[in-house]
Short mmCIF file of C-alpha atoms in Angstrom, two decimals:
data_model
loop_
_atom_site.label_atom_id
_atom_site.label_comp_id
_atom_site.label_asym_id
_atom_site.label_seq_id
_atom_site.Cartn_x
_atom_site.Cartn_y
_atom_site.Cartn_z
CA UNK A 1 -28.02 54.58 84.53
CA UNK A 2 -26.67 52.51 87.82
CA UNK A 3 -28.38 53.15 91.27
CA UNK A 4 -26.41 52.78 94.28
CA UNK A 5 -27.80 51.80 98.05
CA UNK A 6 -25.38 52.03 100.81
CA UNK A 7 -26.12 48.53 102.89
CA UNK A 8 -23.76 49.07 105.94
CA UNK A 9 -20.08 48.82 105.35
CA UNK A 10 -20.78 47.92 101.69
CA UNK A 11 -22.40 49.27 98.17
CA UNK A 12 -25.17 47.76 96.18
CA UNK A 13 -24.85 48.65 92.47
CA UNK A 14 -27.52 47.55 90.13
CA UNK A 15 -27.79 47.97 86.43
CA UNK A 16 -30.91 48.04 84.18
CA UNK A 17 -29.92 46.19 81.02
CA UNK A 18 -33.14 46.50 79.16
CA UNK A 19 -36.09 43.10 78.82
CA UNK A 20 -36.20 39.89 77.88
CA UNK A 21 -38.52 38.18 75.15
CA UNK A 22 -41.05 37.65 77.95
CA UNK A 23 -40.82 41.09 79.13
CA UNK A 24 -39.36 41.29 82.22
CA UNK A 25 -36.44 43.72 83.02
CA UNK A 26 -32.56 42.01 83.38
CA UNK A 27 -30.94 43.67 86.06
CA UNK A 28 -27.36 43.36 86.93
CA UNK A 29 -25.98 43.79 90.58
CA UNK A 30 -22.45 43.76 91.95
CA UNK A 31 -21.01 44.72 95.52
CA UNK A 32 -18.46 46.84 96.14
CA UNK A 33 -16.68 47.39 99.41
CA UNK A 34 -14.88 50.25 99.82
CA UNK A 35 -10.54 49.92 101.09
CA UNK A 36 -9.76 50.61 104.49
CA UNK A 37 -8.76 54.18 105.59
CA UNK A 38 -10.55 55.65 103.19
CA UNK A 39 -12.80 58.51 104.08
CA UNK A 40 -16.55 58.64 103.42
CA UNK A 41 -15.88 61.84 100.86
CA UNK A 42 -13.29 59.36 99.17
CA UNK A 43 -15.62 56.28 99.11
CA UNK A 44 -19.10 58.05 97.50
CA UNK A 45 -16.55 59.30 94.88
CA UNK A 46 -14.61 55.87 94.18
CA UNK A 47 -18.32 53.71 94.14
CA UNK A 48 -19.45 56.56 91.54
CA UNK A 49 -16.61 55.47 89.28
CA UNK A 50 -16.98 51.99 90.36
CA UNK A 51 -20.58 52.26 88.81
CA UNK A 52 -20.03 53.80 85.81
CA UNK A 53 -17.35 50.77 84.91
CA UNK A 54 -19.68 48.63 86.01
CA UNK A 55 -22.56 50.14 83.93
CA UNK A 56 -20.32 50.21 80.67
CA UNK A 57 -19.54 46.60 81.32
CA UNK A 58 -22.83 45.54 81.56
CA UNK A 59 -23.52 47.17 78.27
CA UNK A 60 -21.11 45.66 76.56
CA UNK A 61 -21.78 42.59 77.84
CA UNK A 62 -19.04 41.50 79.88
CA UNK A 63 -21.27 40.51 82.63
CA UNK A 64 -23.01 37.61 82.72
CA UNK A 65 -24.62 35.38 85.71
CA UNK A 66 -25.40 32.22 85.63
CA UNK A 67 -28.82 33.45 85.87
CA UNK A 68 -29.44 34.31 82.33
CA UNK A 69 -31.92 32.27 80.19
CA UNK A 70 -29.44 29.35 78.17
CA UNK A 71 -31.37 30.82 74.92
CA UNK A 72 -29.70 33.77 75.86
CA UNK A 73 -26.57 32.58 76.62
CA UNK A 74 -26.55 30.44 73.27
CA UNK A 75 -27.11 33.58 71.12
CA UNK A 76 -23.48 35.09 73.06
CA UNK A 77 -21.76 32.18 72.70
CA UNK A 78 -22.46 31.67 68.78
CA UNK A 79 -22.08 35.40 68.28
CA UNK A 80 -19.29 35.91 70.06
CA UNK A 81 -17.12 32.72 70.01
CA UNK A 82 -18.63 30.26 67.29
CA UNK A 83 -19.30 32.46 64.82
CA UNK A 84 -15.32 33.57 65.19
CA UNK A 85 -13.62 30.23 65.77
CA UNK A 86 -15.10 27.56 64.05
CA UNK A 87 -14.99 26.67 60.21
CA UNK A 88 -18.46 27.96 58.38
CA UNK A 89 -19.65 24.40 58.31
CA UNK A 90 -19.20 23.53 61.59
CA UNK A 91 -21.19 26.49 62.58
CA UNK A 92 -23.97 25.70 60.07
CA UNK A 93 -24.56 22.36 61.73
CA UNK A 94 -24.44 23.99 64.99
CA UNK A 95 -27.42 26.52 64.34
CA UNK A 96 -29.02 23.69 62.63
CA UNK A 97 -28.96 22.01 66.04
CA UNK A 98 -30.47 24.98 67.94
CA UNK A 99 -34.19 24.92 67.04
CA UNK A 100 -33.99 21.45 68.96
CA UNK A 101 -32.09 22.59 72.34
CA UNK A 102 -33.54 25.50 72.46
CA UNK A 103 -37.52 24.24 72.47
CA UNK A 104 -36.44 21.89 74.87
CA UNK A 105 -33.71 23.80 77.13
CA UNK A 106 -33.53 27.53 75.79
CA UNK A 107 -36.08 28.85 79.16
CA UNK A 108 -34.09 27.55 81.67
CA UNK A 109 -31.59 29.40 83.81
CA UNK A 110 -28.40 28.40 83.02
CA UNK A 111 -27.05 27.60 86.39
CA UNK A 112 -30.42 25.57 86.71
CA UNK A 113 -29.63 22.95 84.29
CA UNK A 114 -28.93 19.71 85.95
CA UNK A 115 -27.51 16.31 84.51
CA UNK A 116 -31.76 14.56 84.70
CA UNK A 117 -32.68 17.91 82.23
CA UNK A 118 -30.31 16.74 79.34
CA UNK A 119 -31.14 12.76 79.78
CA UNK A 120 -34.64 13.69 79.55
CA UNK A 121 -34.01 15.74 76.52
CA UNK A 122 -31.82 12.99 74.98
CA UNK A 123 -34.40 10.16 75.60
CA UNK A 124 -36.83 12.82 73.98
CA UNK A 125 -34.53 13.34 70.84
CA UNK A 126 -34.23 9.30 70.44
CA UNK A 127 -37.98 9.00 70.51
CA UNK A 128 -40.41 8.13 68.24
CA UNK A 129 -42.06 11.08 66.27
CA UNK A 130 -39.54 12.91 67.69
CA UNK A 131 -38.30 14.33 63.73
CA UNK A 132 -39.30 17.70 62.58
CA UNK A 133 -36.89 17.79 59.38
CA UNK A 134 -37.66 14.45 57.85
CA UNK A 135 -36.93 14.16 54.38
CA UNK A 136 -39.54 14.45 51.72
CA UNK A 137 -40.17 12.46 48.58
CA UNK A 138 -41.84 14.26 45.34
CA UNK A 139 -45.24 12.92 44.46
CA UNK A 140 -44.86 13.15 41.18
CA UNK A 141 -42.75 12.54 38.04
CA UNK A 142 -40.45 15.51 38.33
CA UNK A 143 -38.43 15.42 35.05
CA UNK A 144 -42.09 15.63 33.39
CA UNK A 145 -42.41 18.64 35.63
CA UNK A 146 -39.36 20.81 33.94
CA UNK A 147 -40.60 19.69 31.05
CA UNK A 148 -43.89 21.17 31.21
CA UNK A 149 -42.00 24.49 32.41
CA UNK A 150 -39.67 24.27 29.65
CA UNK A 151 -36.69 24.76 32.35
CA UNK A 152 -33.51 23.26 32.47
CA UNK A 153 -31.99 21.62 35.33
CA UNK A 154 -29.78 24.83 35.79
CA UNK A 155 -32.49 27.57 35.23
CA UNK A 156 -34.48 25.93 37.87
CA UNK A 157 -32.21 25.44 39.97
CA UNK A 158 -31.30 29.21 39.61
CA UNK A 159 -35.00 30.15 39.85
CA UNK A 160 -36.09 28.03 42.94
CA UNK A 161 -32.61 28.81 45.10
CA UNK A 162 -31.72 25.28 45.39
CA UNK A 163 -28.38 23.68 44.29
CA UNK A 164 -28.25 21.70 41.24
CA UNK A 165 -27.68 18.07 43.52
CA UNK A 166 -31.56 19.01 44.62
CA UNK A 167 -32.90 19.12 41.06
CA UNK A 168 -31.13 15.83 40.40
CA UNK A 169 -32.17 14.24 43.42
CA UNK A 170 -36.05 15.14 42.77
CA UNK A 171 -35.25 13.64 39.13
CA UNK A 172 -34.07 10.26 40.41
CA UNK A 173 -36.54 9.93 43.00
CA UNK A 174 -34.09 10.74 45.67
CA UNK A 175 -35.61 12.22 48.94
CA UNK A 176 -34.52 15.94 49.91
CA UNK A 177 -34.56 17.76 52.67
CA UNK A 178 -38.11 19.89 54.04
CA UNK A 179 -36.36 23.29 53.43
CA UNK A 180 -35.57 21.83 49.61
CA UNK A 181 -38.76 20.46 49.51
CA UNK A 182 -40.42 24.30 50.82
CA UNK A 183 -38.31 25.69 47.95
CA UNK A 184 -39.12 24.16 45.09
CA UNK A 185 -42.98 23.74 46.70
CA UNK A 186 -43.29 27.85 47.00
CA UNK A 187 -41.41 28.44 43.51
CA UNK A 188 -43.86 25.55 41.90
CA UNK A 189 -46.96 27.68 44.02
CA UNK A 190 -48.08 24.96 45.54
CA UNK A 191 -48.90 23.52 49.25
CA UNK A 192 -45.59 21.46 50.02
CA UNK A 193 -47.95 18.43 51.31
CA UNK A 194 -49.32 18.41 47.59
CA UNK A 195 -46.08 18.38 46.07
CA UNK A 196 -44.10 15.95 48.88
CA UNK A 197 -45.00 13.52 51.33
CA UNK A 198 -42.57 12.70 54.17
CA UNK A 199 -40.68 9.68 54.94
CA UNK A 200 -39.57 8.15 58.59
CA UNK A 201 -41.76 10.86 60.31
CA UNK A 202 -42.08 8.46 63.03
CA UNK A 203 -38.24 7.43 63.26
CA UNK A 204 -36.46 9.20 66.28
CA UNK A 205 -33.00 11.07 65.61
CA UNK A 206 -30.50 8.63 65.14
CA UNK A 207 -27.71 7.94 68.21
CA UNK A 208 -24.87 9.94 66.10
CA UNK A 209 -27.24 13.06 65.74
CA UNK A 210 -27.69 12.67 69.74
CA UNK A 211 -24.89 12.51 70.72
CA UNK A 212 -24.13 15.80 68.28
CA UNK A 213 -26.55 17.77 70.51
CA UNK A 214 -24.65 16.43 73.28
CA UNK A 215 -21.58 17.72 72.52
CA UNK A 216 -22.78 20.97 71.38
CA UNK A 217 -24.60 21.57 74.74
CA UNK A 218 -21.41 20.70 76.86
CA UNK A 219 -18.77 22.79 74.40
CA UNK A 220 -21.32 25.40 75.25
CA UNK A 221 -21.71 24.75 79.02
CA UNK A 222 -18.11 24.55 79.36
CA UNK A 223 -17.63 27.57 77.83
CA UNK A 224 -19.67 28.83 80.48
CA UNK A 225 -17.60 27.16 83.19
CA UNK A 226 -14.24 28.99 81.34
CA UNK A 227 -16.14 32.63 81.49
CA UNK A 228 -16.76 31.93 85.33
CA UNK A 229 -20.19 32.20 84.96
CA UNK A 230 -21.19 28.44 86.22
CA UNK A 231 -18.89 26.20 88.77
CA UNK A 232 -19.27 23.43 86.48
CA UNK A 233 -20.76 21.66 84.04
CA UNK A 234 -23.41 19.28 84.06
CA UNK A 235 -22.58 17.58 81.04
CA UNK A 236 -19.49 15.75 82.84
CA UNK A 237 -21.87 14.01 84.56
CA UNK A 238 -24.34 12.68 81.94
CA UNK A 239 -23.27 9.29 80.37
CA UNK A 240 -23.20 10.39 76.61
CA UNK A 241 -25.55 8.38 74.34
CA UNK A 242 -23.68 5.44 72.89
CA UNK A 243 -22.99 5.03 69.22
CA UNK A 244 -22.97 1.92 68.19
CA UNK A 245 -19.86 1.59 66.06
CA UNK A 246 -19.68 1.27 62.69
CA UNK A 247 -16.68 0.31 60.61
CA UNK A 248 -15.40 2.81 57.80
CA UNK A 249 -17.02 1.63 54.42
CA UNK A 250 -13.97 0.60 51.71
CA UNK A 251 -13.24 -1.35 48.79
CA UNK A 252 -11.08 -3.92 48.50
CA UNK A 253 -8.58 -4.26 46.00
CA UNK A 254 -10.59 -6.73 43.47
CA UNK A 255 -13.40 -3.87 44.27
CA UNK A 256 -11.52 -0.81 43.61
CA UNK A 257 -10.29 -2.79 39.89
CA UNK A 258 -13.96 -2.55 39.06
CA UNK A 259 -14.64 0.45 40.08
CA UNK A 260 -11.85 1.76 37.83
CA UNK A 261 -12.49 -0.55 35.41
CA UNK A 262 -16.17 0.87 35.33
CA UNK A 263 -14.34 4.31 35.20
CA UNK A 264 -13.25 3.76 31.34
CA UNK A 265 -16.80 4.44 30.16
CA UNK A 266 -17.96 8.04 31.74
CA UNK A 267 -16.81 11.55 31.03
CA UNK A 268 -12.94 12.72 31.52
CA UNK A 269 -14.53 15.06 34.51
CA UNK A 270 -15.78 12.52 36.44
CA UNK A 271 -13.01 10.05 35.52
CA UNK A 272 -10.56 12.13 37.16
CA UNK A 273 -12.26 13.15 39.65
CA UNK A 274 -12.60 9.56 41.33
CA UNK A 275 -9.25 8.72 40.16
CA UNK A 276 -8.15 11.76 42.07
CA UNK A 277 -10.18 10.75 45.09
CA UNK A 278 -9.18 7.23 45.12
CA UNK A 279 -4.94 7.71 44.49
CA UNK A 280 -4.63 10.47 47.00
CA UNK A 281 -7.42 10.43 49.82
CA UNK A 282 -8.13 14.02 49.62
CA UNK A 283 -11.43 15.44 50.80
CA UNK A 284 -14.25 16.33 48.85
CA UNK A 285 -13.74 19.70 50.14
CA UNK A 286 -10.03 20.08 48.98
CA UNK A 287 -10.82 18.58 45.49
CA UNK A 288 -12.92 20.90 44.94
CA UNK A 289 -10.49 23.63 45.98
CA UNK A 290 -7.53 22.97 43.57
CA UNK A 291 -6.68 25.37 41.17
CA UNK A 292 -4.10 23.97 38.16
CA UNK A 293 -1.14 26.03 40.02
CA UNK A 294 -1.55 23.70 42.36
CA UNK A 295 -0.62 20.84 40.25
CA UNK A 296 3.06 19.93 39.72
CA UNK A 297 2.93 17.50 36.78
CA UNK A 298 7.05 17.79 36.54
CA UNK A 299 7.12 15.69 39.94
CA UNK A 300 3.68 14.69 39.70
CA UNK A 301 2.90 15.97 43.00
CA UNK A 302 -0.64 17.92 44.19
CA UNK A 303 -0.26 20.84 46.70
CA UNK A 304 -3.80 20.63 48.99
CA UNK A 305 -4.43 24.40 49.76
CA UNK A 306 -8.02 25.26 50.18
CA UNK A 307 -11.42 24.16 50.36
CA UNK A 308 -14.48 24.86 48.62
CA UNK A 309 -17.39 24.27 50.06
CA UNK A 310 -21.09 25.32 50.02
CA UNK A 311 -23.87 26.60 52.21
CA UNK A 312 -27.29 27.18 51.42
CA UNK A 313 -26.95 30.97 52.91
CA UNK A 314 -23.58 32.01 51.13
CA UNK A 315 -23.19 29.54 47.94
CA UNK A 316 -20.21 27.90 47.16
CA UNK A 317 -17.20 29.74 48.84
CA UNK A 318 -13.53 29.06 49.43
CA UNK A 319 -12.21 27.72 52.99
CA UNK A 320 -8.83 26.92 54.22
CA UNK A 321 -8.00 23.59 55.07
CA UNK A 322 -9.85 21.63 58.07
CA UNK A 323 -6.77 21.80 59.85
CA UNK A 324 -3.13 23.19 59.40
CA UNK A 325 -1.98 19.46 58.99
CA UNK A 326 -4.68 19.39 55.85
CA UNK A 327 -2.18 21.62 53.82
CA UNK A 328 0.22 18.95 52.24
CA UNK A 329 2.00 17.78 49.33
CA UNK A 330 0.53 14.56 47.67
CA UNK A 331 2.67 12.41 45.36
CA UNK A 332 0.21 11.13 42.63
CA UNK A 333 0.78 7.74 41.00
CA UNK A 334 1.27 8.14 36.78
CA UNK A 335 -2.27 6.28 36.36
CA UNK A 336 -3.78 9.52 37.93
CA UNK A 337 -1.24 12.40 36.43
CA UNK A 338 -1.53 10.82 32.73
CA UNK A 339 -5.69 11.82 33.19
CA UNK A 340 -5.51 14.72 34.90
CA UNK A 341 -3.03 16.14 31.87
CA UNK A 342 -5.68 14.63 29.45
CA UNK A 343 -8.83 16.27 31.27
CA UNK A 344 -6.49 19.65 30.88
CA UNK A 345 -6.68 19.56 27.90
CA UNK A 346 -10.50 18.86 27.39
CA UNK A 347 -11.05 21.71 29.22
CA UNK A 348 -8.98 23.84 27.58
CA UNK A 349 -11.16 22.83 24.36
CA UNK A 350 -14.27 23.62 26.44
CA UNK A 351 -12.78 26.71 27.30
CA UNK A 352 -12.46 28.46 23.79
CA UNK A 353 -15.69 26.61 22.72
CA UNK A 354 -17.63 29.24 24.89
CA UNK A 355 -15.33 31.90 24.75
CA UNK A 356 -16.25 35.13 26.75
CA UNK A 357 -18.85 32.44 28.26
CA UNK A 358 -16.54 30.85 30.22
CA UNK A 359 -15.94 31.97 33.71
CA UNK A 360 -12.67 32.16 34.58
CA UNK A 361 -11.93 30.85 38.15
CA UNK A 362 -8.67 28.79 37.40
CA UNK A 363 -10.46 25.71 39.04
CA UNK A 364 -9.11 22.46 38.29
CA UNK A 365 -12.93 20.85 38.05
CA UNK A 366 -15.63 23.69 37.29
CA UNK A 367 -19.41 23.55 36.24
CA UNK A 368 -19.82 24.06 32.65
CA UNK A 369 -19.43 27.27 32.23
CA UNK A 370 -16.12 27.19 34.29
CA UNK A 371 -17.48 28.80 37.61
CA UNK A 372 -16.29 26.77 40.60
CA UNK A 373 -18.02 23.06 40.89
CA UNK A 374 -20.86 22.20 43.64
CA UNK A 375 -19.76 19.87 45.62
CA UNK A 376 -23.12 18.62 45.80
CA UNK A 377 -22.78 17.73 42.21
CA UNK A 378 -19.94 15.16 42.75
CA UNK A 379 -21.80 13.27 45.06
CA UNK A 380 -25.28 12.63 43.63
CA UNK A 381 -23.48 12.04 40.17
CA UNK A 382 -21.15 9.22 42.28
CA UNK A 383 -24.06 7.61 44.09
CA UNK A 384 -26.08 6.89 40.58
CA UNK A 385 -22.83 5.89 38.94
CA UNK A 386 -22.05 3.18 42.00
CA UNK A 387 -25.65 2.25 41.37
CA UNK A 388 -25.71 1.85 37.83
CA UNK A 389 -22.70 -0.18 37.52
CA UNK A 390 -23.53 -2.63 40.55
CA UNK A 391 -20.79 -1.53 42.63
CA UNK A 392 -20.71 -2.07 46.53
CA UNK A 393 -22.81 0.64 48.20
CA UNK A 394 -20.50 2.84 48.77
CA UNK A 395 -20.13 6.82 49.32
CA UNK A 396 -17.77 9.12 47.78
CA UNK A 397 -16.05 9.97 51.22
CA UNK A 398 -15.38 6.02 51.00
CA UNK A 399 -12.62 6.31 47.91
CA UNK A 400 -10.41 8.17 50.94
CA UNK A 401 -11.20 5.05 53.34
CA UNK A 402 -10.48 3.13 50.40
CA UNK A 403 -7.17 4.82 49.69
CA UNK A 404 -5.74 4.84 53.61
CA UNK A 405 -6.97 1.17 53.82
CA UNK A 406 -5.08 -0.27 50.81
CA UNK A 407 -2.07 1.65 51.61
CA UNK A 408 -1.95 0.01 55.21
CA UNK A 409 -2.73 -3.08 54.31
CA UNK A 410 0.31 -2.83 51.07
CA UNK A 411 2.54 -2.16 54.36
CA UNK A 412 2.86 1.82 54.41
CA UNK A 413 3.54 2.85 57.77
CA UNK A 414 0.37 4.55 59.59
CA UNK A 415 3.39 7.86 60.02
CA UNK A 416 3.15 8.35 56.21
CA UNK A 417 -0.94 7.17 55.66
CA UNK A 418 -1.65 9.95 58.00
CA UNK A 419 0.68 12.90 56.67
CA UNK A 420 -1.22 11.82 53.05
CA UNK A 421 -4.98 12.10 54.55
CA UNK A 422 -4.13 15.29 56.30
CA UNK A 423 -5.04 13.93 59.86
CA UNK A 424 -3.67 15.91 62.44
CA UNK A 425 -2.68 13.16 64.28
CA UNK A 426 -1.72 9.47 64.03
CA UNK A 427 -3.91 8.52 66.66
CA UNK A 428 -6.91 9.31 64.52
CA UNK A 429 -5.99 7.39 61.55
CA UNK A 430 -5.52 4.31 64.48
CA UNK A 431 -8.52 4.52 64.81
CA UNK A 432 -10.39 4.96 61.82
CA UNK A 433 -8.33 2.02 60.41
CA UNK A 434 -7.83 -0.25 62.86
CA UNK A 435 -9.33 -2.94 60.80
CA UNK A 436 -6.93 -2.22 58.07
CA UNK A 437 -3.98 -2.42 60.87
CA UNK A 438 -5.31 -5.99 62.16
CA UNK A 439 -5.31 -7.11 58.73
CA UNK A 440 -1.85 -5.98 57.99
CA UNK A 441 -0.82 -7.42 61.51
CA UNK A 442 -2.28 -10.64 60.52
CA UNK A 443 -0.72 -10.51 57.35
CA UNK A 444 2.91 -9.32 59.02
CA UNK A 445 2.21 -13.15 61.38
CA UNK A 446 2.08 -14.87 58.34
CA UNK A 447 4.58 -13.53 56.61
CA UNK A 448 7.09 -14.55 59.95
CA UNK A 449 5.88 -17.64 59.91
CA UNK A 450 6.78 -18.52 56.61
CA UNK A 451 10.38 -17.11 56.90
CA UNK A 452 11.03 -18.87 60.28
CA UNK A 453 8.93 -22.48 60.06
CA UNK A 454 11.75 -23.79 56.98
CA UNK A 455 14.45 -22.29 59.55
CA UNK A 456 12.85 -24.01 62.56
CA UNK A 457 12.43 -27.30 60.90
CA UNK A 458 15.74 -27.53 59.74
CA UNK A 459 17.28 -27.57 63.06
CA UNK A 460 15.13 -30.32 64.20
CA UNK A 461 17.13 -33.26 64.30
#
């Protein structure tokens, strides 16, 4: 309940809003002055009601100073706002982020934080030893491991509640992540520093990743700043770590010939899915997300939709689009449409094969038994088939590069490049491909002086 204390002309109202993790009690206070002309009568009655608002505000937690703990604050602001606005991803990486700002930040009072407190934290972040999630690599010979369970790659991956991209990666020798690793270690009943042994414990977080935590602390802080609950924020006047930066990894045209060229020998699934990838730019994301009523293969054109994506906490869901731009229509070359009607067909074959086995979730690309496709999946299977078939190291996010870079460079305006990717504006794909845009610039000088040097040298006398 509010107590009030008359202090001369004024009112003192203070709310009890329960403890904090270290005990102590948070109190709220506000003022309240009372009009003039009214009477004393009128004024106890008006800072009664004035209380009770106040009280019911507090409790709801509308009310907020700037000296609450930024732990605190954090916990609002991802409750409240993240959790609400931002795509399930983007709030993933976000909470993956916390553990860090809050060991380092989280006690402070929020209108306590100055500009030398994040520097120090950054420097700290960049250091040496600084990791706590460094990957881990398995000790031993894991595909003897199933073996000697007499598991599958899909029963343990079931069983141990990690995605199937895991099991492969632990197959291959890939490293995987310490929450992976503490999976499969507790499932397997075993100390994880038996099973794994970590690699670049002694590497700081790269510049990227720090300047991630930046921008997460000031989107935070500012939100702060919109809420009127700090003057301003102290991350517009920090120097944000530099990024060194790094040009968009493609294939050239010779390059992308191999890589088709390579295509010819793996499954229809996978063959269309990189054809896909590489004719149209789409997103991992969105690939996964089409459904066959999306495909038009009268006009041979793909409606982008949807996403589907996964989390460790929620599986592999459907999303909308990354942005509103991200829903298009994609004119697909013949190449592309003349696979994707024979991989239709294939699984319409697997489909009867398992009969009421198959799980019907009118994906275009599905696991086996026809439930929706990891995502994961895709990419570990593309990184071994680049490596197996000596192709430049490239990603799968690089067939979209690929696809925006060739297209500028064959002359397509930048208008039309962008409307393909889904970018929301043309500005971004400037500057993602700006090397593509020099090169086609170059090209464009060559191609005037060719036209005009025979026209210039015949006027000579």
């Amino acid at each position: 309940m509010a107590t009030i204390q008359k202090r001369g002309k004024s009112y003192s109202i203070r709310v009890s809003c329960g403890y904090d993790i270290n005990g102590r009690q948070i109190i709220r206070s506000m003022t309240w002055r009372p009009e003039a002309g009214l009477s004393n009568l009128q004024a106890e009655r008006e800072v009664k009601r004035q209380a009770v608002l106040f009280e019911e505000r507090c409790h709801t937690g509308q009310v907020l100073t700037g000296k609450v703990r930024f732990a605190d604050f954090i916990d609002l602001w991802m409750r409240d706002y993240a959790e609400k606005q931002v795509r399930p991803t983007t709030f993933a990486r976000y909470r993956s982020m916390l553990p860090r700002i809050n060991a380092a930040l989280g006690h402070m009072r929020l209108d306590r934080i100055q500009p030398h407190h994040l520097l120090e934290f950054y420097n700290t972040l960049s250091a040496a030893g600084s990791r706590s999630d460094c990957k881990q690599h398995f000790r031993g010979d894991f595909t003897q491991t199933l073996q000697s369970l007499s598991l599958t790659r899909e029963a343990f991956s079931i069983q141990a509640g990690v995605s199937r991209s895991v099991v492969d990666n632990l197959r291959h020798g890939t490293n995987v992540t310490a929450e992976s690793a503490a999976r499969v270690a507790a499932y397997l009943g075993q100390p994880v520093q038996t099973l794994f042994e970590p690699v670049d414990r002694e590497r700081g977080l790269s510049d990227k990743t720090v300047l991630h935590h930046h921008r997460l602390i000031s989107v935070i802080l500012a939100t702060a700043v919109k809420w009127q609950i700090l003057f301003s924020n102290p991350c517009d006047r920090v120097q944000p770590p530099r990024v060194a930066y790094q040009e968009a990894r493609y294939l050239d045209e010779k390059q992308a010939a191999l890589l088709l060229d390579a295509l010819q020998h793996v499954d229809i699934q996978h063959r269309a899915i990189v054809q896909l990838l590489l004719y149209t730019g789409m997103r991992r994301g969105e690939l996964c997300g089409l459904s066959w009523r999306d495909i038009d293969f009268d006009t041979s054109v793909i409606h982008v939709r949807r996403s589907s994506l996964y989390l460790s906490d929620r599986g592999i869901f459907e999303d909308s689009t990354k942005n509103a731009t991200s829903r298009r229509s994609i004119k697909v070359p013949k190449d592309a449409m003349d696979t994707l009607y024979i991989y239709h067909a294939w699984q319409e074959q697997q489909r009867q094969q398992l009969g009421d086995g198959w799980q019907e979730s009118d994906r275009i690309f599905t696991a086996w038994n026809g439930s929706p496709i990891h995502p994961d999946n895709i990419t570990s299977w593309f990184s071994r088939f680049v490596r197996t078939h000596d192709l430049p190291a490239i990603s799968l996010h690089s067939l979209r590069h690929t696809n925006a870079t060739l297209l500028i460079a064959a002359g397509v305006n930048l208008q039309t490049v962008a409307a393909r990717l889904g970018h929301a504006s043309v500005t971004t794909t400037g500057k993602i491909y700006a090397h593509a845009i020099q090169s086609a610039d170059a090209a464009a000088a060559d191609t005037l002086q060719d036209l005009l040097h025979p026209l210039a040298s015949k006027k000579r006398p």
